[in-house]
XYZ file of N, CA, C and O in Angstrom:
728
model
N 0.792 -1.207 0.000
C 0.000 0.000 0.000
C 0.827 1.260 0.000
O 0.298 2.339 -0.158
N 2.134 1.177 0.179
C 2.998 2.363 0.188
C 3.561 2.597 -1.203
O 3.749 1.673 -1.975
N 3.838 3.849 -1.502
C 4.459 4.138 -2.787
C 5.970 4.028 -2.659
O 6.530 4.178 -1.582
N 6.617 3.738 -3.771
C 8.083 3.648 -3.827
C 8.603 4.689 -4.799
O 7.963 4.997 -5.803
N 9.784 5.187 -4.494
C 10.468 6.114 -5.393
C 11.852 5.570 -5.696
O 12.508 5.004 -4.821
N 12.284 5.749 -6.928
C 13.591 5.306 -7.400
C 14.318 6.517 -7.951
O 13.752 7.284 -8.735
N 15.560 6.720 -7.529
C 16.367 7.835 -8.021
C 17.728 7.318 -8.444
O 18.311 6.463 -7.776
N 18.238 7.822 -9.561
C 19.570 7.492 -10.072
C 20.472 8.710 -9.916
O 20.052 9.837 -10.194
N 21.712 8.470 -9.483
C 22.662 9.543 -9.223
C 23.992 9.258 -9.915
O 24.497 8.142 -9.866
N 24.573 10.287 -10.527
C 25.957 10.198 -11.002
C 26.903 10.495 -9.842
O 28.019 10.018 -9.809
N 26.438 11.310 -8.895
C 27.172 11.642 -7.688
C 26.165 11.625 -6.540
O 25.194 12.396 -6.570
N 26.367 10.775 -5.529
C 25.380 10.679 -4.456
C 25.244 11.954 -3.621
O 24.301 12.091 -2.858
N 26.156 12.897 -3.788
C 26.104 14.163 -3.054
C 25.345 15.238 -3.832
O 25.154 16.343 -3.336
N 24.930 14.919 -5.074
C 24.233 15.902 -5.907
C 22.812 15.429 -6.197
O 22.404 14.357 -5.763
N 22.085 16.219 -6.942
C 20.696 15.893 -7.289
C 20.650 14.674 -8.216
O 21.595 14.420 -8.973
N 19.551 13.907 -8.162
C 19.434 12.748 -9.055
C 19.336 13.175 -10.515
O 18.833 14.260 -10.820
N 19.834 12.304 -11.407
C 19.751 12.567 -12.840
C 18.485 11.961 -13.442
O 18.085 12.328 -14.545
N 17.849 11.047 -12.724
C 16.617 10.408 -13.193
C 15.845 9.931 -11.980
O 16.428 9.439 -11.023
N 14.501 10.072 -12.018
C 13.658 9.638 -10.913
C 12.388 9.001 -11.455
O 11.977 9.279 -12.578
N 11.782 8.172 -10.635
C 10.494 7.586 -10.964
C 9.800 7.185 -9.680
O 10.443 6.954 -8.658
N 8.469 7.146 -9.707
C 7.721 6.709 -8.528
C 6.509 5.911 -8.984
O 6.069 6.020 -10.122
N 5.974 5.112 -8.047
C 4.823 4.274 -8.359
C 4.087 3.960 -7.065
O 4.699 3.800 -6.004
N 2.758 3.906 -7.141
C 1.952 3.511 -5.984
C 1.807 1.996 -5.942
O 1.756 1.399 -4.877
N 1.745 1.353 -7.089
C 1.668 -0.112 -7.181
C 2.163 -0.502 -8.560
O 1.862 0.156 -9.545
N 2.942 -1.542 -8.632
C 3.434 -1.994 -9.929
C 4.919 -1.768 -10.097
O 5.682 -1.843 -9.148
N 5.305 -1.431 -11.317
C 6.710 -1.337 -11.685
C 7.134 0.115 -11.804
O 6.445 0.931 -12.414
N 8.268 0.448 -11.212
C 8.879 1.751 -11.421
C 10.235 1.504 -12.070
O 10.942 0.567 -11.717
N 10.560 2.301 -13.068
C 11.849 2.107 -13.730
C 12.487 3.459 -13.986
O 11.815 4.490 -14.058
N 13.789 3.426 -14.119
C 14.568 4.611 -14.454
C 15.775 4.134 -15.238
O 16.301 3.049 -14.998
N 16.207 4.923 -16.195
C 17.386 4.550 -16.977
C 18.212 5.799 -17.253
O 17.724 6.928 -17.177
N 19.477 5.540 -17.573
C 20.400 6.635 -17.843
C 21.454 6.150 -18.815
O 21.972 5.044 -18.678
N 21.777 6.977 -19.809
C 22.842 6.665 -20.753
C 24.110 7.339 -20.254
O 24.157 8.569 -20.122
N 25.121 6.519 -19.940
C 26.385 7.056 -19.442
C 27.189 7.610 -20.614
O 27.423 6.904 -21.591
N 27.608 8.863 -20.491
C 28.410 9.484 -21.534
C 29.876 9.112 -21.449
O 30.618 9.265 -22.412
N 30.282 8.621 -20.293
C 31.674 8.222 -20.093
C 31.722 7.179 -18.985
O 30.728 6.916 -18.306
N 32.889 6.590 -18.792
C 33.077 5.586 -17.745
C 32.785 6.202 -16.384
O 33.099 7.360 -16.126
N 32.172 5.428 -15.497
C 31.905 5.915 -14.163
C 30.890 5.066 -13.439
O 30.448 4.037 -13.943
N 30.520 5.508 -12.249
C 29.546 4.799 -11.420
C 28.186 5.473 -11.522
O 28.091 6.674 -11.745
N 27.159 4.666 -11.308
C 25.795 5.148 -11.226
C 25.207 4.594 -9.938
O 25.206 3.390 -9.718
N 24.754 5.461 -9.053
C 24.157 5.046 -7.784
C 22.646 5.073 -7.923
O 22.101 5.843 -8.715
N 21.961 4.259 -7.133
C 20.506 4.339 -7.091
C 20.038 4.283 -5.651
O 20.698 3.735 -4.784
N 18.875 4.903 -5.417
C 18.281 4.954 -4.085
C 16.796 4.628 -4.210
O 16.106 5.150 -5.081
N 16.315 3.762 -3.321
C 14.906 3.402 -3.285
C 14.353 3.862 -1.945
O 14.911 3.545 -0.899
N 13.272 4.631 -1.984
C 12.645 5.122 -0.765
C 11.151 4.833 -0.810
O 10.587 4.573 -1.876
N 10.523 4.871 0.368
C 9.091 4.612 0.474
C 8.502 5.519 1.548
O 9.187 5.899 2.494
N 7.212 5.818 1.409
C 6.539 6.626 2.425
C 5.973 5.749 3.545
O 5.224 6.215 4.384
N 6.323 4.498 3.547
C 5.872 3.543 4.564
C 6.698 2.282 4.416
O 7.879 2.334 4.097
N 6.069 1.151 4.618
C 6.737 -0.129 4.440
C 6.342 -0.698 3.087
O 5.148 -0.830 2.804
N 7.321 -1.011 2.267
C 7.049 -1.547 0.935
C 8.091 -2.592 0.591
O 9.284 -2.337 0.691
N 7.653 -3.765 0.222
C 8.575 -4.773 -0.278
C 8.798 -4.544 -1.760
O 7.931 -4.020 -2.462
N 9.973 -4.910 -2.248
C 10.243 -4.733 -3.673
C 11.303 -5.724 -4.135
O 12.069 -6.271 -3.346
N 11.343 -5.960 -5.416
C 12.407 -6.700 -6.090
C 13.173 -5.698 -6.920
O 12.582 -4.828 -7.561
N 14.494 -5.811 -6.926
C 15.337 -4.901 -7.682
C 15.952 -5.651 -8.846
O 16.606 -6.679 -8.664
N 15.742 -5.151 -10.043
C 16.358 -5.698 -11.244
C 17.179 -4.584 -11.870
O 16.672 -3.483 -12.085
N 18.438 -4.865 -12.154
C 19.262 -3.864 -12.814
C 19.935 -4.500 -14.016
O 20.236 -5.695 -14.018
N 20.147 -3.729 -15.038
C 20.837 -4.248 -16.216
C 21.645 -3.131 -16.848
O 21.347 -1.947 -16.673
N 22.666 -3.520 -17.557
C 23.527 -2.601 -18.286
C 23.586 -3.107 -19.719
O 23.697 -4.307 -19.958
N 23.517 -2.202 -20.659
C 23.559 -2.569 -22.070
C 24.838 -2.010 -22.661
O 25.129 -0.812 -22.525
N 25.609 -2.865 -23.315
C 26.833 -2.432 -23.975
C 26.517 -1.448 -25.098
O 25.469 -1.563 -25.745
N 27.425 -0.508 -25.362
C 27.210 0.374 -26.506
C 27.285 -0.427 -27.811
O 27.920 -1.485 -27.864
N 26.631 0.097 -28.843
C 26.669 -0.568 -30.142
C 28.076 -0.504 -30.718
O 28.885 0.318 -30.332
N 28.335 -1.392 -31.671
C 29.627 -1.406 -32.338
C 30.465 -2.576 -31.886
O 29.997 -3.461 -31.159
N 31.728 -2.604 -32.300
C 32.598 -3.723 -31.948
C 32.857 -3.779 -30.445
O 32.764 -2.776 -29.750
N 33.182 -4.962 -29.962
C 33.484 -5.160 -28.549
C 34.688 -4.305 -28.155
O 35.719 -4.308 -28.836
N 34.540 -3.562 -27.070
C 35.607 -2.709 -26.570
C 36.211 -3.336 -25.319
O 35.494 -3.916 -24.511
N 37.519 -3.229 -25.126
C 38.136 -3.761 -23.905
C 37.514 -3.120 -22.670
O 37.119 -1.958 -22.696
N 37.419 -3.897 -21.572
C 36.866 -3.322 -20.344
C 37.936 -2.522 -19.617
O 39.085 -2.439 -20.042
N 37.565 -1.928 -18.479
C 38.433 -0.992 -17.771
C 39.675 -1.628 -17.163
O 40.570 -0.922 -16.733
N 39.737 -2.974 -17.086
C 40.894 -3.632 -16.497
C 41.922 -4.094 -17.534
O 42.961 -4.620 -17.172
N 41.643 -3.911 -18.810
C 42.570 -4.362 -19.846
C 43.796 -3.466 -19.873
O 43.690 -2.265 -19.603
N 44.951 -4.002 -20.218
C 45.204 -5.411 -20.555
C 45.404 -6.240 -19.289
O 46.132 -5.835 -18.396
N 44.747 -7.384 -19.237
C 44.890 -8.294 -18.099
C 44.668 -9.738 -18.550
O 43.926 -10.475 -17.931
N 45.360 -10.133 -19.588
C 45.121 -11.469 -20.147
C 46.138 -12.528 -19.739
O 45.972 -13.689 -20.060
N 47.188 -12.134 -19.020
C 48.192 -13.109 -18.580
C 48.572 -12.822 -17.126
O 48.210 -11.773 -16.578
N 49.334 -13.718 -16.529
C 49.784 -13.521 -15.150
C 50.659 -12.276 -15.024
O 50.628 -11.589 -14.004
N 51.422 -11.946 -16.051
C 52.297 -10.771 -15.976
C 51.537 -9.465 -16.170
O 52.017 -8.414 -15.758
N 50.354 -9.516 -16.783
C 49.541 -8.308 -16.949
C 48.273 -8.355 -16.093
O 47.359 -7.555 -16.293
N 48.218 -9.275 -15.132
C 47.036 -9.424 -14.273
C 46.754 -8.136 -13.521
O 47.671 -7.387 -13.171
N 45.481 -7.891 -13.250
C 45.057 -6.710 -12.507
C 44.898 -7.069 -11.034
O 44.146 -7.983 -10.703
N 45.614 -6.351 -10.160
C 45.462 -6.530 -8.723
C 44.198 -5.787 -8.300
O 44.070 -4.583 -8.542
N 43.231 -6.505 -7.726
C 41.952 -5.899 -7.346
C 41.679 -6.118 -5.871
O 42.162 -7.070 -5.266
N 40.897 -5.221 -5.318
C 40.419 -5.363 -3.947
C 39.205 -6.284 -3.965
O 38.459 -6.317 -4.941
N 38.978 -7.031 -2.888
C 37.758 -7.845 -2.826
C 36.524 -6.959 -2.942
O 36.537 -5.803 -2.540
N 35.480 -7.519 -3.512
C 34.228 -6.789 -3.680
C 33.578 -7.173 -4.988
O 33.934 -8.164 -5.615
N 32.640 -6.361 -5.409
C 31.893 -6.628 -6.635
C 32.404 -5.707 -7.729
O 32.506 -4.498 -7.541
N 32.737 -6.279 -8.849
C 33.194 -5.537 -10.019
C 32.186 -5.821 -11.132
O 32.065 -6.958 -11.579
N 31.445 -4.821 -11.549
C 30.366 -5.058 -12.491
C 30.742 -4.670 -13.908
O 31.598 -3.820 -14.133
N 30.074 -5.308 -14.792
C 30.106 -5.090 -16.227
C 31.520 -5.149 -16.799
O 32.082 -4.178 -17.283
N 32.059 -6.350 -16.699
C 33.332 -6.645 -17.334
C 33.037 -7.324 -18.658
O 31.910 -7.727 -18.931
N 34.052 -7.516 -19.483
C 33.783 -7.981 -20.830
C 34.920 -8.843 -21.354
O 36.088 -8.478 -21.225
N 34.567 -9.993 -21.904
C 35.491 -10.806 -22.685
C 35.155 -10.558 -24.146
O 34.017 -10.757 -24.564
N 36.124 -10.115 -24.924
C 35.899 -9.833 -26.344
C 36.368 -11.025 -27.164
O 37.546 -11.143 -27.507
N 35.453 -11.930 -27.424
C 35.753 -13.071 -28.271
C 36.368 -14.234 -27.522
O 36.643 -14.185 -26.332
N 36.590 -15.297 -28.261
C 37.058 -16.561 -27.708
C 38.510 -16.511 -27.225
O 38.907 -17.305 -26.387
N 39.303 -15.557 -27.716
C 40.723 -15.511 -27.357
C 41.014 -14.640 -26.129
O 42.101 -14.701 -25.572
N 40.065 -13.810 -25.712
C 40.277 -12.886 -24.590
C 40.138 -13.634 -23.259
O 39.197 -14.380 -23.055
N 41.077 -13.445 -22.376
C 41.046 -14.014 -21.029
C 41.257 -12.879 -20.033
O 42.082 -12.005 -20.269
N 40.507 -12.891 -18.929
C 40.704 -11.890 -17.887
C 41.403 -12.541 -16.700
O 40.992 -13.603 -16.240
N 42.467 -11.888 -16.225
C 43.257 -12.417 -15.110
C 43.333 -11.343 -14.019
O 43.712 -10.201 -14.285
N 42.949 -11.732 -12.807
C 42.944 -10.839 -11.656
C 43.778 -11.449 -10.545
O 43.925 -12.666 -10.470
N 44.313 -10.597 -9.675
C 45.053 -11.073 -8.521
C 44.489 -10.433 -7.261
O 44.068 -9.274 -7.276
N 44.464 -11.227 -6.170
C 43.915 -10.799 -4.890
C 44.903 -11.191 -3.806
O 45.399 -12.317 -3.787
N 45.188 -10.257 -2.893
C 46.072 -10.534 -1.757
C 45.253 -11.206 -0.656
O 44.213 -10.686 -0.255
N 45.741 -12.353 -0.164
C 45.048 -13.088 0.899
C 46.010 -13.398 2.037
O 47.201 -13.619 1.814
N 45.467 -13.445 3.249
C 46.217 -13.889 4.416
C 45.930 -15.373 4.649
O 44.969 -15.927 4.098
N 46.722 -16.001 5.490
C 46.545 -17.412 5.820
C 45.135 -17.672 6.336
O 44.623 -16.915 7.161
N 44.534 -18.729 5.845
C 43.208 -19.214 6.220
C 42.053 -18.300 5.826
O 40.954 -18.440 6.333
N 42.288 -17.382 4.917
C 41.172 -16.645 4.330
C 40.609 -17.486 3.180
O 41.338 -18.203 2.514
N 39.309 -17.375 2.969
C 38.658 -18.083 1.871
C 38.275 -17.072 0.800
O 37.611 -16.073 1.086
N 38.699 -17.336 -0.425
C 38.344 -16.518 -1.581
C 37.186 -17.199 -2.298
O 37.296 -18.359 -2.699
N 36.076 -16.485 -2.433
C 34.937 -16.982 -3.197
C 34.781 -16.110 -4.430
O 34.726 -14.880 -4.331
N 34.738 -16.752 -5.596
C 34.590 -16.063 -6.875
C 33.214 -16.396 -7.429
O 32.863 -17.567 -7.562
N 32.444 -15.360 -7.740
C 31.123 -15.532 -8.335
C 31.048 -14.700 -9.601
O 31.449 -13.536 -9.605
N 30.561 -15.314 -10.682
C 30.332 -14.591 -11.929
C 28.857 -14.705 -12.300
O 28.176 -15.644 -11.898
N 28.390 -13.760 -13.074
C 27.017 -13.792 -13.561
C 26.943 -13.111 -14.913
O 27.609 -12.102 -15.151
N 26.142 -13.685 -15.816
C 25.971 -13.110 -17.153
C 24.668 -13.614 -17.763
O 24.050 -14.550 -17.251
N 24.272 -13.010 -18.869
C 23.065 -13.439 -19.571
C 23.283 -14.801 -20.214
O 24.399 -15.130 -20.645
N 22.214 -15.570 -20.294
C 22.259 -16.867 -20.979
C 22.444 -16.677 -22.475
O 21.966 -15.698 -23.053
N 23.132 -17.621 -23.101
C 23.244 -17.641 -24.547
C 24.366 -16.828 -25.149
O 24.512 -16.785 -26.364
N 25.173 -16.174 -24.333
C 26.270 -15.344 -24.850
C 27.609 -16.068 -24.811
O 28.611 -15.550 -25.271
N 27.634 -17.252 -24.231
C 28.860 -18.000 -24.038
C 29.038 -18.291 -22.562
O 28.105 -18.121 -21.770
N 30.245 -18.705 -22.197
C 30.523 -19.126 -20.830
C 31.875 -18.561 -20.397
O 32.754 -18.347 -21.213
N 32.027 -18.373 -19.086
C 33.290 -17.913 -18.522
C 33.725 -18.849 -17.418
O 33.220 -18.770 -16.298
N 34.625 -19.774 -17.730
C 35.117 -20.733 -16.745
C 36.113 -20.038 -15.810
O 36.817 -19.119 -16.215
N 36.184 -20.493 -14.548
C 37.009 -19.825 -13.542
C 38.045 -20.782 -12.963
O 37.735 -21.918 -12.614
N 39.287 -20.291 -12.849
C 40.376 -21.012 -12.198
C 40.962 -20.106 -11.118
O 41.147 -18.911 -11.345
N 41.241 -20.687 -9.942
C 41.947 -19.966 -8.871
C 43.287 -20.653 -8.678
O 43.345 -21.864 -8.458
N 44.372 -19.872 -8.777
C 45.732 -20.397 -8.630
C 46.347 -19.929 -7.314
O 46.109 -18.808 -6.862
N 47.184 -20.784 -6.731
C 47.949 -20.463 -5.522
C 48.988 -19.388 -5.846
O 49.244 -19.079 -7.014
N 49.643 -18.817 -4.817
C 50.643 -17.781 -5.052
C 51.802 -18.197 -5.958
O 52.439 -17.330 -6.555
N 52.053 -19.503 -6.102
C 53.126 -19.916 -7.007
C 52.743 -19.739 -8.471
O 53.583 -19.875 -9.361
N 51.469 -19.430 -8.745
C 51.010 -19.203 -10.114
C 50.835 -20.453 -10.933
O 50.500 -20.383 -12.112
N 51.047 -21.625 -10.329
C 50.972 -22.894 -11.054
C 49.926 -23.833 -10.456
O 49.148 -24.455 -11.184
N 49.903 -23.919 -9.141
C 49.021 -24.862 -8.454
C 47.563 -24.396 -8.532
O 47.228 -23.305 -8.085
N 46.715 -25.262 -9.109
C 45.286 -24.964 -9.217
C 44.590 -25.334 -7.919
O 44.627 -26.492 -7.495
N 43.947 -24.351 -7.290
C 43.204 -24.587 -6.055
C 41.726 -24.834 -6.326
O 41.059 -25.520 -5.553
N 41.220 -24.253 -7.409
C 39.815 -24.450 -7.779
C 39.691 -24.249 -9.280
O 40.369 -23.406 -9.864
N 38.805 -25.036 -9.890
C 38.474 -24.891 -11.301
C 37.000 -25.222 -11.443
O 36.542 -26.261 -10.966
N 36.259 -24.332 -12.058
C 34.813 -24.520 -12.187
C 34.375 -24.155 -13.607
O 34.766 -23.109 -14.132
N 33.576 -25.037 -14.204
C 33.017 -24.782 -15.526
C 31.704 -24.029 -15.391
O 30.881 -24.342 -14.536
N 31.518 -23.064 -16.251
C 30.285 -22.287 -16.322
C 29.329 -23.042 -17.245
O 29.596 -23.205 -18.418
N 28.202 -23.503 -16.697
C 27.244 -24.271 -17.485
C 25.994 -23.479 -17.845
O 25.044 -24.046 -18.356
N 25.952 -22.186 -17.552
C 24.725 -21.452 -17.831
C 24.915 -19.958 -17.792
O 25.331 -19.348 -18.760
N 24.632 -19.365 -16.634
C 24.663 -17.910 -16.512
C 25.659 -17.443 -15.454
O 25.482 -16.409 -14.840
N 26.710 -18.217 -15.252
C 27.741 -17.863 -14.284
C 27.998 -18.995 -13.324
O 27.484 -20.105 -13.499
N 28.807 -18.736 -12.293
C 29.179 -19.799 -11.363
C 29.688 -19.214 -10.063
O 29.928 -18.012 -9.955
N 29.870 -20.089 -9.078
C 30.498 -19.736 -7.803
C 31.477 -20.840 -7.439
O 31.140 -22.017 -7.518
N 32.697 -20.448 -7.066
C 33.703 -21.400 -6.610
C 34.546 -20.743 -5.521
O 34.628 -19.513 -5.456
N 35.168 -21.547 -4.670
C 35.947 -21.026 -3.541
C 37.263 -21.765 -3.388
O 37.398 -22.910 -3.826
N 38.213 -21.110 -2.702
C 39.503 -21.726 -2.378
C 39.995 -21.153 -1.049
O 39.803 -19.968 -0.759
N 40.635 -22.002 -0.261
C 41.210 -21.616 1.023
C 42.682 -21.260 0.843
O 43.440 -22.020 0.219
N 43.086 -20.117 1.394
C 44.488 -19.699 1.339
C 45.241 -20.369 2.487
O 45.027 -20.030 3.646
N 46.117 -21.312 2.165
C 46.906 -21.982 3.200
C 48.147 -21.180 3.570
O 48.724 -21.378 4.632
N 48.553 -20.285 2.671
C 49.682 -19.398 2.931
C 49.296 -17.985 2.478
O 48.476 -17.818 1.581
N 49.896 -16.962 3.092
C 49.602 -15.603 2.627
C 50.254 -15.368 1.279
O 51.285 -15.974 0.955
N 49.654 -14.510 0.476
C 50.260 -14.201 -0.814
C 49.248 -13.684 -1.819
O 48.097 -13.384 -1.493
N 49.704 -13.615 -3.058
C 48.896 -13.119 -4.164
C 48.294 -14.305 -4.909
O 49.023 -15.110 -5.496
N 46.973 -14.409 -4.876
C 46.244 -15.490 -5.534
C 45.698 -14.973 -6.861
O 45.321 -13.807 -6.978
N 45.683 -15.842 -7.860
C 45.293 -15.460 -9.216
C 43.949 -16.069 -9.577
O 43.716 -17.258 -9.338
N 43.082 -15.249 -10.172
C 41.774 -15.682 -10.662
C 41.768 -15.493 -12.175
O 42.035 -14.394 -12.664
N 41.462 -16.566 -12.897
C 41.424 -16.523 -14.363
C 39.995 -16.766 -14.831
O 39.373 -17.755 -14.450
N 39.489 -15.859 -15.665
C 38.180 -16.020 -16.298
C 38.467 -16.327 -17.769
O 38.956 -15.472 -18.508
N 38.182 -17.567 -18.180
C 38.493 -18.009 -19.542
C 37.207 -18.233 -20.321
O 36.295 -18.904 -19.847
N 37.116 -17.686 -21.526
C 35.893 -17.820 -22.308
C 35.740 -19.212 -22.908
O 36.720 -19.889 -23.198
N 34.499 -19.608 -23.077
C 34.178 -20.830 -23.821
C 32.935 -20.520 -24.654
O 31.939 -20.024 -24.122
N 33.020 -20.779 -25.937
C 31.918 -20.562 -26.878
C 31.450 -19.110 -26.875
O 30.264 -18.821 -27.009
N 32.384 -18.164 -26.736
C 32.061 -16.737 -26.794
C 32.277 -16.274 -28.225
O 33.362 -16.440 -28.776
N 31.248 -15.697 -28.813
C 31.350 -15.203 -30.177
C 31.960 -13.802 -30.161
O 33.166 -13.653 -30.056
N 31.152 -12.769 -30.207
C 31.648 -11.396 -30.224
C 32.072 -10.923 -28.839
O 33.116 -10.326 -28.662
N 31.220 -11.202 -27.813
C 31.516 -10.711 -26.469
C 30.720 -11.478 -25.427
O 29.666 -12.016 -25.710
N 31.273 -11.503 -24.228
C 30.561 -11.995 -23.057
C 30.716 -10.934 -21.986
O 31.819 -10.700 -21.491
N 29.645 -10.243 -21.668
C 29.678 -9.275 -20.580
C 29.267 -9.997 -19.308
O 28.360 -10.815 -19.326
N 29.956 -9.711 -18.222
C 29.693 -10.428 -16.979
C 29.981 -9.556 -15.764
O 30.688 -8.557 -15.847
N 29.393 -9.942 -14.645
C 29.679 -9.332 -13.349
C 30.574 -10.292 -12.577
O 30.452 -11.499 -12.704
N 31.463 -9.744 -11.774
C 32.416 -10.538 -11.001
C 32.381 -10.090 -9.553
O 32.431 -8.904 -9.256
N 32.273 -11.063 -8.638
C 32.378 -10.776 -7.211
C 33.535 -11.598 -6.646
O 33.601 -12.806 -6.877
N 34.443 -10.939 -5.968
C 35.565 -11.579 -5.285
C 35.373 -11.309 -3.799
O 35.594 -10.200 -3.331
N 34.932 -12.321 -3.072
C 34.620 -12.167 -1.651
C 35.660 -12.891 -0.812
O 36.029 -14.018 -1.124
N 36.135 -12.243 0.246
C 37.143 -12.819 1.119
C 36.577 -12.887 2.529
O 36.071 -11.899 3.054
N 36.686 -14.082 3.141
C 36.179 -14.296 4.503
C 37.235 -15.013 5.328
O 38.071 -15.737 4.805
N 37.135 -14.847 6.635
C 38.009 -15.586 7.557
C 39.329 -14.908 7.780
O 39.518 -13.736 7.554
N 40.276 -15.733 8.184
C 41.610 -15.207 8.385
C 42.118 -15.421 9.784
O 41.569 -15.951 10.652
């Protein structure tokens, strides 16, 4: 019975760039990003309201463009990232591989989760120990992403490889690198 409002922000300290509200049903808002950056959203209600949140990003038209972490296709060009959620990454074709590195302490668990639309291909995941050779986890993507984990037995830099399978032009995906324990 409460209304919901949705606001999109380019900067959470400034006015929203897009807003929408609804008393019952679906409220939507969209924004075309003119350049690389973040988009924040806020959902408010004048009372208690349950809701489901669906968000999507659409790639610009034209040929597949490298994502913001490129070049990161080998262990020597791997991108060192902080744990957390990294959204809208891209594999451009069957030959593109994304390689990330995460610093872990002893007995921390690294969980890697990917998500993507069905039918665009697959992104298999490998987690390597600090020696860069020993495979701690390997998981095949059979649909719209996957989740796999590995325990850090020693402190160091662990490598995560996202390898394409059956990717034609592009596979856009979200990546979450979660670290627990220690």
